[in-house]
mmCIF file of C-alpha atoms in Angstrom:
data_model
loop_
_atom_site.group_PDB
_atom_site.id
_atom_site.type_symbol
_atom_site.label_atom_id
_atom_site.label_comp_id
_atom_site.label_asym_id
_atom_site.label_seq_id
_atom_site.Cartn_x
_atom_site.Cartn_y
_atom_site.Cartn_z
ATOM 1 C CA MET A 176 -41.357 11.091 -7.711
ATOM 2 C CA MET A 177 -39.352 13.894 -4.997
ATOM 3 C CA SER A 178 -37.133 16.931 -6.734
ATOM 4 C CA SER A 179 -33.768 16.723 -6.370
ATOM 5 C CA ALA A 180 -33.511 20.142 -3.717
ATOM 6 C CA THR A 181 -35.232 16.718 -1.086
ATOM 7 C CA GLU A 182 -33.521 13.799 -2.167
ATOM 8 C CA LYS A 183 -30.859 13.674 0.451
ATOM 9 C CA SER A 184 -27.252 12.471 -0.588
ATOM 10 C CA PRO A 185 -25.774 9.280 0.306
ATOM 11 C CA MET A 186 -22.062 11.745 1.077
ATOM 12 C CA SER A 187 -22.662 14.388 3.229
ATOM 13 C CA ALA A 188 -19.915 17.371 2.663
ATOM 14 C CA GLY A 189 -18.264 16.369 6.205
ATOM 15 C CA THR A 190 -17.167 12.901 3.701
ATOM 16 C CA ILE A 191 -16.364 14.389 0.905
ATOM 17 C CA VAL A 192 -13.885 16.667 2.827
ATOM 18 C CA ASP A 193 -11.814 13.411 5.215
ATOM 19 C CA MET A 194 -12.053 11.835 1.282
ATOM 20 C CA LEU A 195 -10.797 14.629 0.402
ATOM 21 C CA LEU A 196 -7.975 15.545 2.868
ATOM 22 C CA GLY A 197 -7.236 11.167 2.792
ATOM 23 C CA ALA A 198 -6.076 11.898 -0.577
ATOM 24 C CA ALA A 199 -3.755 15.000 -0.022
ATOM 25 C CA VAL A 200 -1.927 13.046 3.660
ATOM 26 C CA MET A 201 -1.994 10.231 2.495
ATOM 27 C CA GLY A 202 -1.536 11.050 -1.529
ATOM 28 C CA THR A 203 1.675 12.263 -0.086
ATOM 29 C CA VAL A 204 3.065 9.589 2.238
ATOM 30 C CA GLY A 205 2.893 7.536 -1.067
ATOM 31 C CA THR A 206 4.631 10.486 -2.640
ATOM 32 C CA LEU A 207 7.771 10.328 -0.335
ATOM 33 C CA LEU A 208 7.526 6.534 0.145
ATOM 34 C CA GLY A 209 7.902 6.399 -3.787
ATOM 35 C CA LEU A 210 10.821 9.074 -4.222
ATOM 36 C CA LEU A 211 13.035 6.685 -1.388
ATOM 37 C CA MET A 212 12.285 3.622 -3.364
ATOM 38 C CA GLY A 213 12.681 5.312 -7.471
ATOM 39 C CA GLY A 214 11.775 3.601 -10.582
ATOM 40 C CA LEU A 215 8.880 2.708 -11.332
ATOM 41 C CA VAL A 216 7.793 2.511 -7.983
ATOM 42 C CA LEU A 217 6.201 5.738 -7.473
ATOM 43 C CA PRO A 218 3.604 6.080 -9.879
ATOM 44 C CA VAL A 219 2.349 2.465 -7.758
ATOM 45 C CA ALA A 220 3.341 3.977 -4.203
ATOM 46 C CA VAL A 221 0.912 7.516 -5.151
ATOM 47 C CA GLY A 222 -1.608 5.433 -5.616
ATOM 48 C CA VAL A 223 -1.675 3.407 -2.836
ATOM 49 C CA GLY A 224 -1.809 6.084 -0.694
ATOM 50 C CA VAL A 225 -4.306 7.833 -2.582
ATOM 51 C CA LEU A 226 -6.714 5.185 -2.287
ATOM 52 C CA LEU A 227 -5.832 4.295 0.979
ATOM 53 C CA GLY A 228 -6.497 7.688 2.143
ATOM 54 C CA THR A 229 -9.452 7.959 0.104
ATOM 55 C CA VAL A 230 -11.154 5.142 2.120
ATOM 56 C CA VAL A 231 -9.577 6.743 5.947
ATOM 57 C CA GLY A 232 -11.790 9.169 4.996
ATOM 58 C CA ILE A 233 -15.035 7.447 3.968
ATOM 59 C CA PHE A 234 -14.666 6.106 7.085
ATOM 60 C CA GLY A 235 -14.602 9.171 8.949
ATOM 61 C CA GLY A 236 -10.523 8.216 10.205
ATOM 62 C CA ARG A 237 -10.077 12.618 9.812
ATOM 63 C CA ARG A 238 -8.191 12.471 13.450
ATOM 64 C CA PHE A 239 -5.882 9.635 11.950
ATOM 65 C CA LEU A 240 -5.479 10.946 9.027
ATOM 66 C CA ILE A 241 -4.716 14.596 10.881
ATOM 67 C CA SER A 242 -1.533 12.876 12.372
ATOM 68 C CA ILE A 243 -0.174 11.739 9.953
ATOM 69 C CA LEU A 244 -0.319 15.324 8.635
ATOM 70 C CA ILE A 245 1.898 16.962 11.567
ATOM 71 C CA GLY A 246 4.132 14.267 12.112
ATOM 72 C CA THR A 247 4.966 14.753 8.421
ATOM 73 C CA LEU A 248 4.727 17.956 8.516
ATOM 74 C CA LEU A 249 7.851 17.409 11.808
ATOM 75 C CA GLY A 250 9.485 14.678 10.574
ATOM 76 C CA GLY A 251 10.495 16.294 7.623
ATOM 77 C CA ALA A 252 11.000 19.798 9.429
ATOM 78 C CA LEU A 253 12.957 17.369 11.933
ATOM 79 C CA ALA A 254 15.462 15.947 9.029
ATOM 80 C CA TRP A 255 16.439 18.693 7.407
ATOM 81 C CA PHE A 256 17.353 21.023 10.917
ATOM 82 C CA LEU A 257 19.183 17.895 11.733
ATOM 83 C CA ALA A 258 20.393 16.760 8.336
ATOM 84 C CA GLY A 259 19.898 18.827 5.436
ATOM 85 C CA LEU A 260 17.725 19.138 2.469
ATOM 86 C CA ASP A 261 18.825 15.418 1.271
ATOM 87 C CA LYS A 262 17.238 13.591 3.863
ATOM 88 C CA ILE A 263 13.503 15.354 4.606
ATOM 89 C CA SER A 264 11.833 13.066 2.175
ATOM 90 C CA ILE A 265 13.367 10.368 4.657
ATOM 91 C CA GLY A 266 12.322 12.104 8.298
ATOM 92 C CA ALA A 267 8.895 13.070 6.873
ATOM 93 C CA GLY A 268 8.016 9.410 6.169
ATOM 94 C CA ALA A 269 9.455 8.613 9.008
ATOM 95 C CA GLY A 270 7.615 11.198 10.888
ATOM 96 C CA ALA A 271 4.340 10.237 8.988
ATOM 97 C CA ALA A 272 4.323 6.533 10.545
ATOM 98 C CA MET A 273 5.135 8.030 14.049
ATOM 99 C CA GLY A 274 2.076 10.174 13.842
ATOM 100 C CA GLY A 275 -0.240 7.941 11.821
ATOM 101 C CA PHE A 276 0.997 5.487 15.116
ATOM 102 C CA LEU A 277 0.402 7.605 17.745
ATOM 103 C CA GLY A 278 -3.299 9.033 16.318
ATOM 104 C CA VAL A 279 -4.387 6.137 16.546
ATOM 105 C CA GLN A 280 -3.039 5.004 20.171
ATOM 106 C CA PHE A 281 -4.436 9.053 21.324
ATOM 107 C CA SER A 282 -7.584 8.188 18.988
ATOM 108 C CA MET A 283 -8.085 5.012 21.325
ATOM 109 C CA LEU A 284 -7.600 6.913 24.543
ATOM 110 C CA LEU A 285 -10.102 9.706 24.242
ATOM 111 C CA ASP A 286 -12.894 6.327 22.666
ATOM 112 C CA LEU A 287 -12.070 5.529 26.002
ATOM 113 C CA ARG A 288 -11.999 8.472 27.841
ATOM 114 C CA ALA A 289 -15.012 9.350 26.771
ATOM 115 C CA GLU A 290 -16.854 5.841 27.442
ATOM 116 C CA ARG A 291 -15.577 5.387 30.514
ATOM 117 C CA LYS A 292 -17.248 9.816 31.113
ATOM 118 C CA ARG A 293 -20.909 7.919 29.699
ATOM 119 C CA ALA A 294 -20.888 4.737 31.608
ATOM 120 C CA SER A 295 -20.491 7.294 34.952
ATOM 121 C CA VAL A 296 -23.527 9.380 34.747
ATOM 122 C CA PRO A 297 -26.055 7.732 35.830
ATOM 123 C CA ASP A 298 -28.619 7.499 34.500
ATOM 124 C CA GLU A 299 -32.302 9.341 35.301
ATOM 125 C CA PRO A 300 -34.590 8.668 37.302
ATOM 126 C CA LYS A 301 -38.039 6.927 35.095
ATOM 127 C CA PRO A 302 -41.334 9.327 36.099
#
């Protein structure tokens, strides 16, 4: 029987951080969308956002989550600057959607670039 110090944890610290980041980012987006819809939709939107963010964090979507976070902040700031305090949640929600879209596209381009780099490096000759 192995001691608790030598047992391997099923989740690494990085995965837990990604899960918390996902829950925070997507929970915030869910809150913003719930505020826009009003009524009893708010708790459902927050719950769905936290759940989706946690799942994205489990699968290691850190770049995606960061792009959503940046989009949320920039969209909210731009809406505040252009339309005032009343429109921050609308701008932040739209910014989050754009950030998520651009984050997925950017991530795919980075993966494609890394794949091309791997393919262009010749294999070393065997002795």
